[in-house]
Coordinates of C-alpha atoms in Angstrom, one line a residue:
Chain A
M803 CA 0.0 0.0 0.0
S804 CA 1.3 3.4 -0.9
R805 CA 0.5 6.8 0.6
Y806 CA 0.5 10.1 -1.4
F807 CA 0.0 13.7 -0.3
T808 CA -1.3 16.8 -2.1
E809 CA -0.1 20.4 -1.6
D810 CA -3.5 21.1 -0.1
H811 CA -2.7 18.6 2.7
E812 CA -4.9 15.7 1.7
W813 CA -3.5 12.2 1.9
I814 CA -4.6 9.1 0.0
D815 CA -3.7 5.5 0.7
V816 CA -3.9 3.3 -2.3
D817 CA -4.6 -0.4 -2.2
G818 CA -5.3 -1.8 -5.6
D819 CA -7.8 0.6 -7.2
I820 CA -9.2 1.7 -3.8
G821 CA -8.0 4.9 -2.3
T822 CA -8.7 6.1 1.3
V823 CA -8.6 9.9 1.8
G824 CA -8.0 12.1 4.8
I825 CA -6.2 15.2 5.9
S826 CA -2.7 15.3 7.2
E827 CA -1.4 15.7 10.8
Y828 CA -0.1 19.1 9.7
A829 CA -3.5 20.1 8.4
Q830 CA -5.4 19.1 11.6
G831 CA -2.8 21.1 13.7
Q832 CA -3.4 24.1 11.5
L833 CA -7.2 23.8 11.8
G834 CA -7.4 23.2 15.5
D835 CA -10.4 21.8 17.2
I836 CA -12.6 20.1 14.6
V837 CA -16.3 20.3 15.3
F838 CA -17.9 19.1 12.1
V839 CA -17.1 17.0 9.1
D840 CA -19.3 16.6 6.0
V841 CA -18.2 13.5 3.9
P842 CA -19.4 12.8 0.4
E843 CA -22.3 10.4 -0.4
D844 CA -21.7 6.9 -1.5
G845 CA -21.6 6.7 -5.3
K846 CA -20.7 10.3 -5.9
E847 CA -18.5 10.8 -8.9
L848 CA -15.5 13.0 -8.2
S849 CA -12.9 14.5 -10.5
K850 CA -9.4 15.3 -9.1
G851 CA -9.5 18.7 -7.4
D852 CA -13.3 18.7 -6.8
E853 CA -14.6 19.8 -3.5
A854 CA -15.2 16.5 -1.8
A855 CA -15.7 17.2 1.9
V856 CA -16.1 20.0 4.3
V857 CA -14.2 20.2 7.6
E858 CA -15.1 22.9 10.2
S859 CA -13.0 23.9 13.2
V860 CA -14.2 26.2 16.0
K861 CA -12.8 29.1 14.0
A862 CA -13.2 28.3 10.3
A863 CA -14.6 26.1 7.5
S864 CA -12.4 24.4 4.9
D865 CA -12.9 22.4 1.8
V866 CA -11.2 19.0 1.3
Y867 CA -10.5 18.3 -2.3
A868 CA -10.5 15.0 -4.1
P869 CA -6.8 14.1 -4.5
A870 CA -7.8 11.8 -7.4
S871 CA -10.8 11.0 -9.7
G872 CA -13.2 8.2 -9.0
T873 CA -16.4 7.1 -7.4
V874 CA -17.0 7.4 -3.6
L875 CA -17.3 4.0 -2.1
E876 CA -18.1 5.1 1.4
G877 CA -17.7 8.0 3.8
N878 CA -16.4 7.6 7.4
T879 CA -19.7 7.6 9.3
A880 CA -17.8 7.8 12.6
L881 CA -16.9 11.4 11.9
A882 CA -20.6 12.6 12.2
D883 CA -20.6 11.9 15.9
T884 CA -16.9 12.1 16.6
P885 CA -15.4 14.8 14.4
G886 CA -12.6 15.1 16.9
L887 CA -11.2 11.8 15.5
V888 CA -9.6 14.0 12.8
N889 CA -7.6 15.8 15.5
E890 CA -6.7 12.7 17.4
D891 CA -5.8 10.4 14.6
P892 CA -5.9 12.2 11.2
E893 CA -3.9 9.8 9.2
A894 CA -5.7 6.6 10.3
E895 CA -9.0 6.5 12.3
G896 CA -9.9 10.0 11.1
W897 CA -10.1 9.2 7.4
F898 CA -12.8 11.0 5.4
F899 CA -13.8 8.7 2.5
K900 CA -12.9 5.8 0.3
I901 CA -12.9 6.1 -3.5
T902 CA -12.7 3.7 -6.4
L903 CA -10.0 5.3 -8.5
S904 CA -10.8 5.8 -12.2
D905 CA -7.3 6.9 -13.2
P906 CA -4.5 5.7 -11.0
S907 CA -2.0 7.5 -13.1
E908 CA -3.1 10.8 -11.4
L909 CA -1.2 9.6 -8.4
E910 CA 2.1 10.0 -10.2
S911 CA 2.2 13.7 -9.8
M912 CA 1.6 13.6 -6.0
M913 CA 4.2 13.7 -3.2
D914 CA 5.3 10.7 -1.2
E915 CA 5.8 10.9 2.6
V916 CA 9.4 12.1 2.3
A917 CA 8.5 14.8 -0.2
Y918 CA 5.5 16.0 1.8
A919 CA 7.6 16.2 5.0
A920 CA 10.0 18.4 3.1
F921 CA 7.1 20.4 1.6
I922 CA 5.6 21.3 5.0
A923 CA 9.0 22.0 6.6
K924 CA 9.2 25.0 4.2
L925 CA 5.7 26.4 5.1
Chain B
M865 CA -7.8 21.6 1.7
S866 CA -8.3 25.3 1.8
D867 CA -10.0 27.9 4.0
F868 CA -13.3 29.4 2.9
D869 CA -12.3 32.5 4.8
N870 CA -10.0 33.5 7.6
G871 CA -12.6 33.2 10.3
G872 CA -13.1 36.9 10.9
A873 CA -9.5 37.9 11.3
E874 CA -9.0 41.4 9.8
E875 CA -6.4 41.2 7.1
G876 CA -4.6 44.3 6.2
P877 CA -1.9 43.2 3.8
E878 CA -1.1 46.7 2.6
I879 CA -0.3 48.0 6.1
E880 CA 2.5 46.6 8.2
N881 CA 1.1 45.3 11.5
E882 CA 2.1 46.9 14.8
L883 CA 3.6 44.7 17.5
L884 CA 2.2 44.4 21.0
A885 CA 4.3 45.1 24.0
L886 CA 3.8 41.4 24.8
D887 CA 4.7 40.2 21.3
A888 CA 7.7 38.2 22.4
W889 CA 5.8 37.0 25.4
H890 CA 3.0 35.5 23.3
R891 CA 5.4 33.8 21.0
A892 CA 7.3 32.3 23.9
K893 CA 4.0 30.9 25.3
G894 CA 3.4 29.2 22.0
G895 CA 0.8 31.7 20.7
R896 CA -0.1 31.4 17.0
M897 CA 0.1 34.9 15.8
V898 CA -2.4 36.3 13.2
S899 CA -3.2 39.8 11.8
F900 CA -6.0 41.5 13.7
A901 CA -7.0 45.1 13.9
G902 CA -3.6 46.2 12.6
Y903 CA -1.6 44.1 15.1
E904 CA 0.1 40.7 15.3
M905 CA -2.1 39.0 17.9
P906 CA -2.3 35.5 19.3
V907 CA -5.4 33.6 18.0
Q908 CA -4.7 30.6 20.2
Y909 CA -2.0 28.9 22.4
E910 CA -3.0 25.3 23.2
G911 CA -6.3 25.4 21.3
I912 CA -9.5 27.4 21.2
M913 CA -11.8 24.8 22.7
A914 CA -9.5 24.1 25.7
E915 CA -8.8 27.8 26.3
H916 CA -12.6 28.7 26.1
L917 CA -13.5 26.0 28.7
W918 CA -10.6 27.0 30.9
V919 CA -11.9 30.5 31.2
R920 CA -15.4 29.3 32.1
D921 CA -13.9 27.1 34.9
H922 CA -10.7 28.9 36.0
A923 CA -9.0 32.1 34.9
G924 CA -7.8 33.2 31.5
L925 CA -5.3 36.0 30.7
F926 CA -6.0 38.0 27.6
D927 CA -3.8 40.7 26.0
V928 CA -6.2 43.3 24.6
S929 CA -3.6 46.0 24.2
H930 CA -4.7 46.6 20.6
M931 CA -7.7 48.4 22.0
G932 CA -7.6 52.2 22.2
Q933 CA -7.2 53.7 25.6
L934 CA -8.1 57.4 25.7
F935 CA -8.1 60.0 28.5
L936 CA -10.4 63.0 28.0
S937 CA -10.3 66.0 30.2
G938 CA -11.2 69.7 30.2
D939 CA -14.0 72.1 31.0
G940 CA -17.4 71.1 29.8
L941 CA -16.4 67.5 29.0
D942 CA -19.5 65.8 30.3
A943 CA -21.9 67.9 28.2
A944 CA -19.6 67.7 25.2
L945 CA -19.4 63.9 25.4
E946 CA -23.2 63.6 25.8
A947 CA -23.5 65.2 22.4
L948 CA -21.8 62.2 20.9
I949 CA -23.0 59.2 22.9
P950 CA -26.5 58.4 24.4
A951 CA -25.3 57.7 27.9
D952 CA -26.0 59.8 31.0
V953 CA -22.4 60.9 31.5
V954 CA -23.2 63.6 34.1
S955 CA -24.5 61.1 36.7
V956 CA -21.6 58.7 36.4
K957 CA -19.8 58.7 39.7
P958 CA -16.0 58.6 40.2
N959 CA -14.6 55.1 39.4
A960 CA -17.9 54.0 37.9
Q961 CA -17.7 52.4 34.4
K962 CA -20.4 52.5 31.8
Y963 CA -21.0 51.0 28.3
S964 CA -22.0 53.3 25.5
L965 CA -21.9 53.9 21.8
L966 CA -20.3 56.5 19.6
L967 CA -23.2 57.4 17.2
A968 CA -23.3 58.9 13.8
D969 CA -25.8 61.6 12.9
N970 CA -28.2 59.0 11.4
G971 CA -28.1 56.9 14.6
G972 CA -25.7 54.3 13.1
I973 CA -23.0 52.9 15.4
L974 CA -19.5 54.2 14.9
D975 CA -18.1 52.2 17.8
D976 CA -19.0 50.7 21.1
L977 CA -17.0 51.7 24.2
M978 CA -16.5 51.7 27.9
F979 CA -15.9 54.9 29.9
T980 CA -15.0 55.5 33.5
R981 CA -14.9 58.7 35.5
W982 CA -11.4 59.4 36.9
D983 CA -10.7 62.3 39.3
D984 CA -9.6 64.6 36.6
G985 CA -11.5 63.4 33.5
I986 CA -12.9 60.4 31.6
Y987 CA -11.0 57.2 30.7
M988 CA -12.4 55.5 27.6
V989 CA -11.6 52.1 26.0
V990 CA -12.6 51.8 22.3
N991 CA -12.1 49.0 19.7
G992 CA -8.7 48.6 18.3
A993 CA -9.8 48.2 14.7
V994 CA -11.5 51.7 14.7
K995 CA -9.5 53.5 17.3
Y996 CA -7.9 56.0 15.0
D997 CA -11.3 56.8 13.4
D998 CA -12.8 57.3 16.9
I999 CA -10.0 59.7 17.8
S1000 CA -10.6 61.7 14.6
H1001 CA -14.3 61.8 15.3
L1002 CA -13.7 63.0 18.9
L1003 CA -11.2 65.6 17.8
D1004 CA -13.7 66.9 15.1
H1005 CA -16.6 67.0 17.5
L1006 CA -15.4 67.8 20.9
P1007 CA -14.7 71.5 21.8
D1008 CA -11.2 72.9 22.0
D1009 CA -11.4 73.0 25.8
V1010 CA -11.4 69.2 25.8
T1011 CA -8.1 67.5 25.5
I1012 CA -7.8 63.9 24.1
N1013 CA -4.8 61.9 25.2
H1014 CA -4.3 58.6 23.4
M1015 CA -2.6 56.4 26.0
A1016 CA -0.6 54.7 23.2
D1017 CA 2.1 53.5 25.6
A1018 CA -0.4 51.8 27.9
A1019 CA -1.1 48.0 27.7
L1020 CA -4.4 46.4 28.6
L1021 CA -4.8 42.9 30.1
A1022 CA -8.0 41.1 31.0
L1023 CA -8.2 38.3 33.6
Q1024 CA -11.5 36.5 33.2
G1025 CA -13.1 33.6 34.8
P1026 CA -14.5 32.4 38.2
E1027 CA -11.0 32.1 39.7
A1028 CA -9.9 35.6 38.5
V1029 CA -10.7 37.3 41.8
T1030 CA -8.8 34.7 43.8
V1031 CA -5.7 35.1 41.6
L1032 CA -5.7 38.9 41.3
S1033 CA -6.4 39.5 44.9
R1034 CA -3.4 37.3 45.8
L1035 CA -1.2 39.7 43.8
V1036 CA -3.1 42.9 44.3
P1037 CA -5.0 42.8 47.6
G1038 CA -8.1 45.0 47.6
V1039 CA -9.4 44.2 44.1
E1040 CA -11.9 41.8 45.6
D1041 CA -13.8 44.8 46.9
L1042 CA -14.5 46.1 43.4
V1043 CA -17.9 45.2 41.9
F1044 CA -18.9 44.8 38.3
M1045 CA -18.4 48.0 36.3
T1046 CA -16.3 49.8 38.9
G1047 CA -12.6 50.4 39.0
G1048 CA -9.8 51.7 41.1
R1049 CA -6.1 52.5 41.3
F1050 CA -3.8 49.8 42.7
V1051 CA -0.1 49.2 42.8
W1052 CA 1.8 45.9 42.2
N1053 CA 5.6 45.9 42.8
D1054 CA 5.7 49.7 42.5
V1055 CA 3.8 49.5 39.1
P1056 CA 0.7 51.6 39.0
L1057 CA -2.4 49.8 37.8
W1058 CA -5.9 50.9 36.8
I1059 CA -8.2 47.9 37.4
S1060 CA -11.9 47.6 36.7
R1061 CA -14.1 44.6 37.3
S1062 CA -15.3 44.1 33.8
G1063 CA -14.6 42.1 30.7
Y1064 CA -15.8 40.5 27.5
T1065 CA -16.6 36.9 28.4
G1066 CA -19.7 37.0 30.6
E1067 CA -17.6 35.8 33.5
D1068 CA -16.5 37.6 36.5
G1069 CA -13.1 39.2 35.9
F1070 CA -10.9 42.3 35.6
E1071 CA -9.4 44.5 33.1
I1072 CA -6.0 46.0 34.0
S1073 CA -4.4 49.0 32.4
L1074 CA -0.7 49.5 33.0
D1075 CA 2.4 50.9 31.3
G1076 CA 3.6 48.8 28.3
E1077 CA 7.1 48.7 29.8
Q1078 CA 5.9 46.9 32.8
V1079 CA 3.3 44.6 31.3
A1080 CA 5.5 41.6 30.6
A1081 CA 6.5 41.3 34.3
F1082 CA 2.9 41.6 35.4
A1083 CA 1.7 39.1 32.8
D1084 CA 4.5 36.7 34.0
A1085 CA 3.3 37.0 37.5
L1086 CA -0.3 36.3 36.6
A1087 CA 0.6 33.4 34.3
A1088 CA 2.7 31.8 37.1
E1089 CA -0.4 31.3 39.2
P1090 CA -1.9 27.8 38.8
E1091 CA -5.4 29.1 38.0
V1092 CA -4.2 31.1 35.0
K1093 CA -3.6 30.2 31.3
P1094 CA -3.1 32.7 28.4
I1095 CA -6.1 32.8 26.1
G1096 CA -6.1 33.9 22.5
L1097 CA -8.5 35.8 20.3
G1098 CA -10.2 32.7 19.1
A1099 CA -11.6 31.8 22.5
R1100 CA -12.2 35.5 23.2
D1101 CA -14.6 35.4 20.2
S1102 CA -16.4 32.2 21.2
L1103 CA -16.7 33.4 24.9
R1104 CA -18.2 36.8 23.9
L1105 CA -20.6 35.2 21.4
E1106 CA -22.0 32.9 24.1
A1107 CA -22.3 35.9 26.4
D1108 CA -24.4 38.0 24.0
L1109 CA -21.6 40.6 23.7
P1110 CA -21.6 42.0 20.1
L1111 CA -18.4 42.6 18.2
Y1112 CA -18.0 45.9 16.5
G1113 CA -17.4 45.6 12.7
H1114 CA -19.4 42.4 12.7
D1115 CA -22.5 42.6 14.8
L1116 CA -22.5 46.4 15.0
D1117 CA -21.6 48.9 12.3
T1118 CA -22.8 52.2 10.8
D1119 CA -25.8 50.5 9.3
T1120 CA -27.1 49.4 12.7
T1121 CA -28.7 51.5 15.4
P1122 CA -28.6 50.7 19.2
I1123 CA -32.2 49.5 19.0
M1124 CA -31.6 47.2 15.9
A1125 CA -28.7 45.8 17.9
A1126 CA -30.9 45.1 20.9
L1127 CA -28.7 47.4 23.0
N1128 CA -31.7 49.3 24.4
F1129 CA -30.0 49.6 27.7
A1130 CA -27.5 51.9 26.1
V1131 CA -30.3 54.4 25.7
G1132 CA -31.6 53.7 29.2
S1133 CA -31.4 57.2 30.6
K1134 CA -34.8 58.9 30.9
R1135 CA -33.1 62.3 30.9
R1136 CA -31.2 61.6 27.8
R1137 CA -34.3 60.3 26.0
A1138 CA -36.3 63.3 27.1
E1139 CA -33.6 65.7 25.9
A1140 CA -33.2 63.7 22.7
N1141 CA -30.0 65.5 21.9
F1142 CA -27.7 62.6 21.1
P1143 CA -26.8 61.8 17.4
G1144 CA -29.7 60.1 15.6
A1145 CA -32.0 60.5 18.6
E1146 CA -35.1 61.0 16.5
R1147 CA -34.6 57.7 14.6
I1148 CA -33.4 55.8 17.6
L1149 CA -36.3 56.9 19.8
A1150 CA -38.8 56.1 17.1
E1151 CA -37.4 52.6 16.7
R1152 CA -37.5 52.2 20.5
D1153 CA -41.2 53.1 20.6
Q1154 CA -42.3 51.4 17.4
G1155 CA -39.8 48.6 17.0
P1156 CA -36.9 48.5 14.5
A1157 CA -37.3 46.9 11.0
V1158 CA -34.7 44.3 11.9
K1159 CA -33.2 43.2 15.2
R1160 CA -30.2 41.3 16.4
V1161 CA -31.1 37.9 17.8
G1162 CA -29.4 34.8 19.1
L1163 CA -29.8 31.5 17.2
V1164 CA -29.0 27.9 18.2
I1165 CA -28.3 26.0 15.0
D1166 CA -29.7 22.5 14.4
G1167 CA -27.0 19.8 14.0
R1168 CA -23.3 20.4 14.5
Q1169 CA -22.2 22.5 11.4
P1170 CA -21.5 26.1 12.3
V1171 CA -23.3 28.8 10.4
R1172 CA -20.9 31.8 10.2
E1173 CA -20.8 35.5 9.6
G1174 CA -22.1 36.3 6.1
A1175 CA -24.6 33.5 5.9
A1176 CA -28.1 34.7 4.7
V1177 CA -31.3 34.5 6.7
V1178 CA -33.8 33.3 4.0
D1179 CA -37.6 33.1 3.8
A1180 CA -39.6 30.1 2.4
S1181 CA -38.9 31.2 -1.2
G1182 CA -35.2 31.4 -0.5
A1183 CA -35.0 35.2 -0.7
E1184 CA -32.6 36.9 1.7
I1185 CA -34.3 38.7 4.5
G1186 CA -31.5 39.0 7.0
K1187 CA -27.9 38.2 7.8
V1188 CA -25.7 36.2 10.2
T1189 CA -23.2 38.6 11.7
S1190 CA -21.3 36.2 14.0
G1191 CA -21.5 32.5 14.2
G1192 CA -19.4 29.5 15.3
F1193 CA -19.3 26.5 17.5
A1194 CA -20.0 27.2 21.1
P1195 CA -17.7 25.1 23.3
S1196 CA -19.7 25.5 26.5
L1197 CA -23.0 24.5 24.8
N1198 CA -21.4 21.9 22.5
A1199 CA -23.6 23.3 19.7
P1200 CA -23.3 25.9 16.9
I1201 CA -24.7 29.3 17.7
A1202 CA -25.0 32.6 15.9
M1203 CA -26.0 36.2 16.1
A1204 CA -28.2 37.4 13.2
Y1205 CA -30.3 40.4 12.1
V1206 CA -33.8 39.2 11.3
P1207 CA -37.1 41.1 10.5
L1208 CA -38.8 42.0 13.7
A1209 CA -41.7 39.5 13.1
L1210 CA -39.1 36.7 13.3
A1211 CA -37.3 38.0 16.4
E1212 CA -39.6 36.3 19.0
I1213 CA -37.9 33.6 21.1
G1214 CA -38.7 30.2 19.7
T1215 CA -39.1 31.3 16.1
V1216 CA -37.5 28.8 13.7
I1217 CA -35.3 30.5 11.1
Q1218 CA -33.9 29.2 7.8
L1219 CA -30.3 30.1 7.0
S1220 CA -28.4 29.6 3.7
Q1221 CA -24.7 29.1 3.6
R1222 CA -22.7 27.9 0.6
G1223 CA -25.8 26.5 -1.1
K1224 CA -26.9 24.5 2.0
V1225 CA -30.0 25.4 4.1
H1226 CA -29.7 25.3 7.9
T1227 CA -32.3 25.7 10.6
G1228 CA -31.9 27.8 13.7
T1229 CA -34.1 28.7 16.6
V1230 CA -34.3 32.2 18.1
T1231 CA -32.9 31.8 21.6
A1232 CA -32.7 34.1 24.6
M1233 CA -29.3 35.6 25.0
P1234 CA -26.9 35.3 26.8
F1235 CA -26.6 31.7 25.8
I1236 CA -24.6 31.2 29.0
P1237 CA -25.7 33.1 32.1
H1238 CA -23.5 36.1 33.0
R1239 CA -21.6 35.6 36.3
Y1240 CA -20.9 39.2 37.1
V1241 CA -20.3 40.2 40.7
R1242 CA -22.6 43.1 41.2
A1243 CA -23.0 45.7 44.0
G1244 CA -25.2 44.2 46.8
G1245 CA -24.9 40.8 45.3
K1246 CA -22.7 39.2 47.9

């Protein structure tokens, strides 16, 4: 399984043609206390870069973009009652949605963990 | 991921921000600095939620030195000031503090403020974001006999929360005898302090004015007390929202009058109403008698998603009939809340209101404010 990151701080884990999407540890730290997450409906078609989910902290609302194109398989229903999972465990339990990838070649332009760590070190 | 907005922080990219006397202090405490009202200010330290709840249970230290501290003096000051604000200035006793509004000729609000009678004049605290406009307005409208001193070298701290009195009286004995909306002169380690029992959180607490050169030492002394944590602007905003305290530039502006803003107590003086000689008196008194077209109300929002400043109040057809002026997640209520201006017919407690934000319709219920009861320590209340 491989993990990729976007410059907008989404991560995607890829296993076969299934991707699991969330926001990075850095992103949750920037957002602060997360009080609401809106994940996409099952079956929704997303193109890379589409607004896929909304995450709201005490202070502000933010869009989460689809890091790759595909069809939403499921949203993380646990986030409806426990949005704080995104703060506690953003890169595992706090995942946002799973997607069936339509074009895995889109991943090639994304950063791996080492490149992303270097990217946020400069922010 | 990207922010829809900056959550109400006032960006001023073309103007270089000023630095607070406590700038290094905030950074050393882990404050995340943002641009606000022309200053670099801490929006949070450990996190807005934790800081908010800490203030409701213990004591929080706020640096509000961006606010404008003015000292007005001179012959005829009381009458001259009454020409600009609707408060009964004349009857304000020494060391008593009062809330009022700087009004435009049409009754719109130029700023909200606190003023206190000192022995030799009037001490006034105005909002940081408009303090230079306020000073210009005062210079233009007050007679030459009145002198306006902008206390630009003075810092202002607020210590807020149920344990504030315990902490502050440990360092500065005697403050426990103050009651809400009164102040006095004190000394800590030879540093002169002006302290009033007031604040912007709905909790008991104090505001402390002192020289900017001394503020770091005093802030250190306060923060060393176990009851105290430093609190950023983010929690200041959520605390004041729960406490029904409007924020100038958001819930109040030149398009709103005191009556629209549900600040009727600010025109509470019978004498001032009878004289009707404050700016916009005719309109304001008519609205007071007949009701304003729109009114500021509190809303509890269904679900968990906050509805924020700028969201529209809509009718059944989806047409915009009002506006949300402040909104966010209320940590003490564990629910989203908002302040909004709605047509008077919808301002009754219990009215269900439709709100539109980024294409999604939300439902809110008009709710009595404050959302969290005030815990002020008033005269005769002990």
